[in-house]
Short mmCIF file of C-alpha atoms and ligand atoms in Angstrom, two decimals:
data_model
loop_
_atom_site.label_atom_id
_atom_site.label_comp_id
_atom_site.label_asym_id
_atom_site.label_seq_id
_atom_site.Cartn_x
_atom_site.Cartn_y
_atom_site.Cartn_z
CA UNK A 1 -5.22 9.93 20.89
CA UNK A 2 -2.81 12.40 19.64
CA UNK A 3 -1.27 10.73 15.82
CA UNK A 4 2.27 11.74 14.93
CA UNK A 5 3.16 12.63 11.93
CA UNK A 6 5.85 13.32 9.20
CA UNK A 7 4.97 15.83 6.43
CA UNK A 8 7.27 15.62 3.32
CA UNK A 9 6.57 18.86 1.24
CA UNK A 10 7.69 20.75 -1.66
CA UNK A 11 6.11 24.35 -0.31
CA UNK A 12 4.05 26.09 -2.23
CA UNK A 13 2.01 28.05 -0.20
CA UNK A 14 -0.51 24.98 -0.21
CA UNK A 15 2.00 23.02 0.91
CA UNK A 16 2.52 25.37 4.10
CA UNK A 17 -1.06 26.13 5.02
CA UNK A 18 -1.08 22.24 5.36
CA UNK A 19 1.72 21.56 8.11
CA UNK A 20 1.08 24.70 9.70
CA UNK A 21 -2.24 23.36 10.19
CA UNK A 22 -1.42 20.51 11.84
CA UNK A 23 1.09 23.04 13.93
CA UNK A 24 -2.26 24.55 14.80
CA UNK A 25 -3.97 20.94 15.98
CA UNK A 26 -2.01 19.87 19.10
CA UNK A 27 -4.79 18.00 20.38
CA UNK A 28 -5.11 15.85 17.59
CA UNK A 29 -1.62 16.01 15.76
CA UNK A 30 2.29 16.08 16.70
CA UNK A 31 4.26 17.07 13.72
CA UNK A 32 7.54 15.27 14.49
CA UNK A 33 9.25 16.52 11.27
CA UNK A 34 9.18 18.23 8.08
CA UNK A 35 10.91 16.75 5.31
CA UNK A 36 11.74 18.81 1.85
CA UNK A 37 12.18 17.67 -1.69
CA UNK A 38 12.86 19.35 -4.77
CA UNK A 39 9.35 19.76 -6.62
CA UNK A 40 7.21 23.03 -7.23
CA UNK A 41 10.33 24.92 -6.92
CA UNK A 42 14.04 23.50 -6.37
CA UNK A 43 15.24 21.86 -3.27
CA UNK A 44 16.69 24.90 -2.11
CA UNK A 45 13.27 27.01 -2.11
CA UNK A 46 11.39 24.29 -0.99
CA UNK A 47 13.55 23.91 2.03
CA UNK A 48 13.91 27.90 2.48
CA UNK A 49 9.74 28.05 2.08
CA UNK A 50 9.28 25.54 4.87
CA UNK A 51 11.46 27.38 7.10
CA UNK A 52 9.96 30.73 6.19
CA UNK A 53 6.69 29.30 7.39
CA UNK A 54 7.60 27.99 10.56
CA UNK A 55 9.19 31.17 11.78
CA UNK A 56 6.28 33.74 10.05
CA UNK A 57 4.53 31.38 12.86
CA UNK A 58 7.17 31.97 15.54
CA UNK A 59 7.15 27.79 15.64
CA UNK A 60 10.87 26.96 13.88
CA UNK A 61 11.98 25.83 17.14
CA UNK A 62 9.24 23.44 17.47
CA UNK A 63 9.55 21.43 14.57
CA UNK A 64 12.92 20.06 12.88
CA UNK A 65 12.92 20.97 8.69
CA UNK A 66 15.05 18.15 7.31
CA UNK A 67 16.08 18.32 3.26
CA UNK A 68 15.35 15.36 1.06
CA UNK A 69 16.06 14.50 -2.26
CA UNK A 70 16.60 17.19 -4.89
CA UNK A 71 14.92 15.34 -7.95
CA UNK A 72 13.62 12.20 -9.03
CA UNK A 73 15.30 8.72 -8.33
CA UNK A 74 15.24 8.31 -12.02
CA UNK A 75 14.56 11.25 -14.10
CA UNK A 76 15.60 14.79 -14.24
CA UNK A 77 13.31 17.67 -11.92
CA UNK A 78 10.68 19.19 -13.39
CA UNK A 79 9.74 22.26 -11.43
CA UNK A 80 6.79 24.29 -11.59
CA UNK A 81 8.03 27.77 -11.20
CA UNK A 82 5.19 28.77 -14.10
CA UNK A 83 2.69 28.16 -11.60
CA UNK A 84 4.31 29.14 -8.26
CA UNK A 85 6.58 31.33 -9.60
CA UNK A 86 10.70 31.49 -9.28
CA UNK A 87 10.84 30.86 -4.95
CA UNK A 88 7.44 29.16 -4.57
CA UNK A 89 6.34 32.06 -2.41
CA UNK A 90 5.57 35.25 -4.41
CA UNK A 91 3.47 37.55 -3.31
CA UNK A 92 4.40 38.39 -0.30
CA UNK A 93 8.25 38.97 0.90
CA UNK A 94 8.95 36.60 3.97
CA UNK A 95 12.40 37.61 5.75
CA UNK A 96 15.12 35.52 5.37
CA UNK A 97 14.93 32.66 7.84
CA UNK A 98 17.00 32.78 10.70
CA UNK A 99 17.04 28.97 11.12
CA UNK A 100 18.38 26.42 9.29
CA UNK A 101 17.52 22.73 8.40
CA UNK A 102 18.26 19.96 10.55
CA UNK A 103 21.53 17.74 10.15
CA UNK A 104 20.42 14.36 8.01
CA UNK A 105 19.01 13.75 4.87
CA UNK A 106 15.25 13.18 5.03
CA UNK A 107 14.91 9.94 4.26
CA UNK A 108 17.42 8.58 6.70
CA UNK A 109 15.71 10.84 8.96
CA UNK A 110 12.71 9.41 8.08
CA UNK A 111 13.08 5.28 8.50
CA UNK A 112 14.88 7.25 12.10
CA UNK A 113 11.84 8.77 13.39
CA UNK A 114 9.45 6.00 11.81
CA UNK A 115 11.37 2.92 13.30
CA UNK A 116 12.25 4.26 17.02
CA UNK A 117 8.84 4.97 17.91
CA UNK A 118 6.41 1.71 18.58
CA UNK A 119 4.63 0.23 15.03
CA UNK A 120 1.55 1.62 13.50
CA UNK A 121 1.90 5.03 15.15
CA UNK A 122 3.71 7.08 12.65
CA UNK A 123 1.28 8.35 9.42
CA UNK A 124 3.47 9.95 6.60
CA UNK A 125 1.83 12.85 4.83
CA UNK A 126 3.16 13.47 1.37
CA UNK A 127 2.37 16.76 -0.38
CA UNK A 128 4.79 16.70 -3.08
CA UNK A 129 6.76 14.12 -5.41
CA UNK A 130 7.33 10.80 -3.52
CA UNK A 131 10.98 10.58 -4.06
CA UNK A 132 12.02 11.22 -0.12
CA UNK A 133 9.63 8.42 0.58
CA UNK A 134 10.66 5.63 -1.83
CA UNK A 135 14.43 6.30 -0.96
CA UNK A 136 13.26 5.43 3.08
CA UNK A 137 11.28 2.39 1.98
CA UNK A 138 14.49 1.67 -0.05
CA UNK A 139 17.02 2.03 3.18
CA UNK A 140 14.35 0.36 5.18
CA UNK A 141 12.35 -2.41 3.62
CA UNK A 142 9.94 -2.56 7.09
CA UNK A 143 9.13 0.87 6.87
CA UNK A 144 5.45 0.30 5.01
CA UNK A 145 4.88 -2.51 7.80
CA UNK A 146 5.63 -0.34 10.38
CA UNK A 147 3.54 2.66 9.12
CA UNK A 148 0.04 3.22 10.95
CA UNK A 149 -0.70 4.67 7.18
CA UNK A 150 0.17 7.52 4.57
CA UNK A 151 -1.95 10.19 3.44
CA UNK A 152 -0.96 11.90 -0.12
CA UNK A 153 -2.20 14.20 -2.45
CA UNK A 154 -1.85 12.96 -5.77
CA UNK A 155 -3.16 11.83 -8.74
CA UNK A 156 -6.83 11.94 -10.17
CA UNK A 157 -9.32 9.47 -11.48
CA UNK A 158 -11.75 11.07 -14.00
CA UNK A 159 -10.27 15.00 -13.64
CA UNK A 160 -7.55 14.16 -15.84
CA UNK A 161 -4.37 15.76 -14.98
CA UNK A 162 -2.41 19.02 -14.02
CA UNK A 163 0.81 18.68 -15.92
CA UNK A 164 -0.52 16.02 -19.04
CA UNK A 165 -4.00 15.43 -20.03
CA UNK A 166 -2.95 11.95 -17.57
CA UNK A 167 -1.12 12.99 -14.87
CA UNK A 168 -1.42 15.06 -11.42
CA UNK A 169 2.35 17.29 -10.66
CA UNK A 170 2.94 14.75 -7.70
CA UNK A 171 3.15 11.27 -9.13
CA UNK A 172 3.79 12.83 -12.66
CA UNK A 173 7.66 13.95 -11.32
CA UNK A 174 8.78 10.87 -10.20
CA UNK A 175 6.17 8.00 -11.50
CA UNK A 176 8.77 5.36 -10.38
CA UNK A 177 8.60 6.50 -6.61
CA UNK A 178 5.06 6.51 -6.95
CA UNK A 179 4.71 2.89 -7.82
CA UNK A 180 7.06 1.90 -4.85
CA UNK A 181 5.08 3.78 -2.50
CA UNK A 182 1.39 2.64 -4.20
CA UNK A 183 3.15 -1.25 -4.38
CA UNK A 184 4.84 -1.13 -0.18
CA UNK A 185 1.82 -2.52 1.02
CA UNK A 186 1.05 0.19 3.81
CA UNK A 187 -2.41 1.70 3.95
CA UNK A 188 -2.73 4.52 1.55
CA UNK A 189 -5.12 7.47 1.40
CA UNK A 190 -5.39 9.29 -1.91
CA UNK A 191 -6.44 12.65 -2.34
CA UNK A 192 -6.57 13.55 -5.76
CA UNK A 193 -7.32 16.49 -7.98
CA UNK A 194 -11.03 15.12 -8.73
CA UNK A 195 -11.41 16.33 -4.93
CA UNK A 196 -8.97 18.94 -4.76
CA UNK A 197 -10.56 20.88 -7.45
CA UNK A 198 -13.96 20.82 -5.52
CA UNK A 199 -12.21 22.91 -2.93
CA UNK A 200 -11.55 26.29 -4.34
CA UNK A 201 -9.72 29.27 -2.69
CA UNK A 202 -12.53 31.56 -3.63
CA UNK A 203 -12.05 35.09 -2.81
CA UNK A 204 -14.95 35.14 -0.19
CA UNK A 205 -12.87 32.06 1.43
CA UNK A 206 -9.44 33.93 1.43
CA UNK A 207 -11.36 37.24 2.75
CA UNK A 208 -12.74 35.15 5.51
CA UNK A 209 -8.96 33.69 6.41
CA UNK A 210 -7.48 37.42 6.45
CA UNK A 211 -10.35 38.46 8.34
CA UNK A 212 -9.34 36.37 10.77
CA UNK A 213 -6.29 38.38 11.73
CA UNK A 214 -2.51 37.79 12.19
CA UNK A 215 0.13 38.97 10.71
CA UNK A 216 0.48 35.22 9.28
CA UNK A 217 -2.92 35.21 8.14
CA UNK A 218 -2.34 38.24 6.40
CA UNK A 219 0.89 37.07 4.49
CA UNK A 220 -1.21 34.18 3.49
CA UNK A 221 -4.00 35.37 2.36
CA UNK A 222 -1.47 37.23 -0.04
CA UNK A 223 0.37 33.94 -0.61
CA UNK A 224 -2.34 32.15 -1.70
CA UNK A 225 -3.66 35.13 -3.64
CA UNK A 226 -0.86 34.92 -6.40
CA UNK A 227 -0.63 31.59 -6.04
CA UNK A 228 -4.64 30.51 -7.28
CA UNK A 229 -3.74 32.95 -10.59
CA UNK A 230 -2.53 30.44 -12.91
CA UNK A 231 -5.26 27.74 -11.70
CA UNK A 232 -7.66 30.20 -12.63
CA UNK A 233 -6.57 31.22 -16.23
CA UNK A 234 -5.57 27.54 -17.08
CA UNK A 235 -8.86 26.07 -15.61
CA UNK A 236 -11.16 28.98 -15.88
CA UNK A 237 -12.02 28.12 -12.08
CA UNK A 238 -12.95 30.86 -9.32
CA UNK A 239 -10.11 30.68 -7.18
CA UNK A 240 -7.28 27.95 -7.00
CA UNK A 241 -7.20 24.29 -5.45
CA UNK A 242 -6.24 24.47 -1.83
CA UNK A 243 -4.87 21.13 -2.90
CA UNK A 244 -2.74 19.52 0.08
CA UNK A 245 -4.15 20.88 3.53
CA UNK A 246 -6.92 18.04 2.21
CA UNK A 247 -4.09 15.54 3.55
CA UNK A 248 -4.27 17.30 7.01
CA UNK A 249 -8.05 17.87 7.21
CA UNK A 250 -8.44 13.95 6.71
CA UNK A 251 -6.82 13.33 9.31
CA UNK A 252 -8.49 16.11 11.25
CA UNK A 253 -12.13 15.87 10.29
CA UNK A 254 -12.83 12.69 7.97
CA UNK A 255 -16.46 13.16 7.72
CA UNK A 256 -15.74 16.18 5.34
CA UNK A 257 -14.73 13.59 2.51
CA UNK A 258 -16.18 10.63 0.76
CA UNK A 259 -14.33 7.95 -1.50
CA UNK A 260 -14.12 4.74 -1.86
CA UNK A 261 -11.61 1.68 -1.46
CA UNK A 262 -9.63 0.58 -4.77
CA UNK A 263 -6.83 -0.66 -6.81
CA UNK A 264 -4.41 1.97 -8.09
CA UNK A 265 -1.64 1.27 -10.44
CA UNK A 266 1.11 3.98 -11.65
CA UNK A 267 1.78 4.61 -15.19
CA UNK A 268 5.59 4.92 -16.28
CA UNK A 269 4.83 4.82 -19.80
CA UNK A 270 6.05 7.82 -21.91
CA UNK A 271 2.29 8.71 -23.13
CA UNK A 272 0.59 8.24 -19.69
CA UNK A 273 3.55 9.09 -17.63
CA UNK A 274 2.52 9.31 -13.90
CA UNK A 275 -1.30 8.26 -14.74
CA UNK A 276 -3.02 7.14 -11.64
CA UNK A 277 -5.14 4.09 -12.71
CA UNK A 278 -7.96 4.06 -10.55
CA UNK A 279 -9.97 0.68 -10.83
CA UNK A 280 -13.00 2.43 -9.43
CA UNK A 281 -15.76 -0.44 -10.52
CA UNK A 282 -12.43 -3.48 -9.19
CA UNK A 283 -13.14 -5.02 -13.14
CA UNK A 284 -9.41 -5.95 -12.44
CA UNK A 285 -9.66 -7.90 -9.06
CA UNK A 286 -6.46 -6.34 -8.55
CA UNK A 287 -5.83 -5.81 -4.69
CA UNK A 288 -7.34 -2.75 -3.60
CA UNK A 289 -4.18 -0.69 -2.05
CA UNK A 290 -5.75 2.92 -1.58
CA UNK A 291 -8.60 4.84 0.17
CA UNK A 292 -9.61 7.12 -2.85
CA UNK A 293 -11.53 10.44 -1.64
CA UNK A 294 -12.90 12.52 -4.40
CA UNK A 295 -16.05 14.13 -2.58
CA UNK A 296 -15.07 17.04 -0.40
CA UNK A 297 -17.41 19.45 1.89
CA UNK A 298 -15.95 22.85 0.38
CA UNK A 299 -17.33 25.04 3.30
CA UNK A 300 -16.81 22.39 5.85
CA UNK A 301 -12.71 22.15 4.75
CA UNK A 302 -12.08 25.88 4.67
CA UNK A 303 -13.70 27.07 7.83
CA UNK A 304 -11.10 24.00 9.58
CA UNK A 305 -8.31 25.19 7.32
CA UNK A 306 -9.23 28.91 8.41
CA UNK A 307 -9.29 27.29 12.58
CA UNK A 308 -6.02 25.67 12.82
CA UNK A 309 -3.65 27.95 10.08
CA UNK A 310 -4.72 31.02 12.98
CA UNK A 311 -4.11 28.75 15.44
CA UNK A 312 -0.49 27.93 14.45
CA UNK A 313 1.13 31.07 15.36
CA UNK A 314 2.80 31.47 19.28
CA UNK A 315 3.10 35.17 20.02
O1 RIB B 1 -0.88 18.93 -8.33
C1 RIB B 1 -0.99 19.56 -7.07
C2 RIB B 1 0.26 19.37 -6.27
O2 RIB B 1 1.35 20.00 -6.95
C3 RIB B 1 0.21 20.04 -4.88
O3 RIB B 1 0.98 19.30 -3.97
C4 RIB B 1 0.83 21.38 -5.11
O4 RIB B 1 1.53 21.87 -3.96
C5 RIB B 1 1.85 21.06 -6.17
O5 RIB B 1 3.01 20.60 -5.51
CA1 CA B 2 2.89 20.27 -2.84
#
């Protein structure tokens, strides 16, 4: 059965690799949309990066790019330009992109897509801050219930975090949209940085993807070159977390994770702002609201990631 699916991204390169893989999965996955918010970079990059993408890929036509939000519902934007740089894509110069984004904003778009098609059939994938997604539950209070599920990458349990010694980037930006989204009652799937960090764009791993060939292959291998550079020096890792094409080899290839089923809370506290509370042992009976993965087959992940990014391109 083929699963539709919305991705709401703030592109990074990460952030592309993962819906271009799911471009590159037609037998498994129809991408009905991309939605942008303002995150790694500002809306405007975000929404430029996702459009770059699709046409280095020859696939713009394929797949509408609608913008979301362009910060948090309550707080000012954070952006992580000291990580991904000042467009989110350096490293390699993209043209321009001839297309533009789709009329709507994303989150009408969203409760559009997600209520005209029959229930349970439409799985959100979130790679960035979950603002786009409250706002839809917000316009559309049967959106969770009629989600088959969402899959995000977000938060840790014992890794700590990216941007505080608490808190992953994702939920750290906008904490309150994470708690709507972990409280909505659809089925969750966490991927956070305890996995993320097992899966690490090595340089054997990006030699393999170029060596795959394609001029989009190429771009990204160059992408995702300056991209793992401040991952390494901050973490003193080998390589940089391929962080959210774990959302879209889930729902490819499950058997390359492991987890478990638990409560998660979200901190909005000033000291443990956009904490993910994992109850791993339940010692809180609280209801248990998200699929956690934190194992991850490394070689496994890349060598599907490698598969399906070739396979997006149409010559
Ligand atoms: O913390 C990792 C997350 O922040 C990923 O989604 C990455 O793209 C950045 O947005
Ligand atoms: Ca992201």
């Amino acid at each position: 059965m083929v699963r539709s699916i919305i991705v709401d991204t703030d592109p990074s390169p990460d952030d592309a690799v993962a819906f271009l893989m799911a471009l590159g999965s037609p037998a498994e996955l129809e991408l009905l949309a991309v939605t942008t918010v303002g995150g790694n970079v500002p809306l405007h990059h975000t929404t430029r990066n996702a459009l770059k993408a699709l046409e280095l890929v020859n696939r713009a036509a394929d797949v509408p790019v609608y913008a979301g939000a362009a910060g948090p519902i309550t707080r000012l934007l954070e952006t992580a330009e000291y990580v991904h740089g000042a467009t989110g894509f350096e490293g390699y110069d993209l043209p321009e992109p001839v297309a533009r984004a789709a009329d709507g904003f994303a989150p009408d778009r969203i409760v559009e897509l997600v209520m005209s098609r029959p229930e349970k059939t439409v799985t959100l994938c979130c790679l960035a801050p979950l603002t786009n997604i409250a706002l839809a539950m917000a316009r559309e209070p049967r959106l969770a219930e009629r989600l088959e599920g969402i899959v995000l990458m977000g938060g840790a349990r014992s890794e700590g975090g990216n941007v505080t010694p608490a808190a992953e980037y994702n939920i750290y930006v906008d904490p309150e949209a994470a708690t709507k989204v972990f409280a909505a009652g659809a089925p969750i799937v966490m991927i956070p940085l305890d996995c993320t960090h097992k899966a690490l764009t090595r340089k054997d791993r990006l030699d393999l993807l170029r060596a795959r060939g394609g001029p989009h292959m190429e771009a990204f291998y160059h992408l995702l070159e300056w991209n793992k550079r401040f991952d390494e020096k901050a973490w003193s890792m080998e390589g940089g977390p391929l962080h959210d094409p774990t959302v879209i080899a889930w729902l490819l290839k499950p058997e390359l994770f492991g987890g478990r089923l638990v409560n998660v809370e979200i901190s909005c506290d000033e000291l443990t702002r956009g904490m993910t509370v994992v109850d791993w042992h339940s010692v809180t009976g609280r209801p248990k609201n998200a699929l956690v993965l934190t194992e991850i087959d490394a070689d496994g992940y890349f060598e599907l990631v490698i598969e399906r990014l070739h396979a997006a391109r149409r010559d």
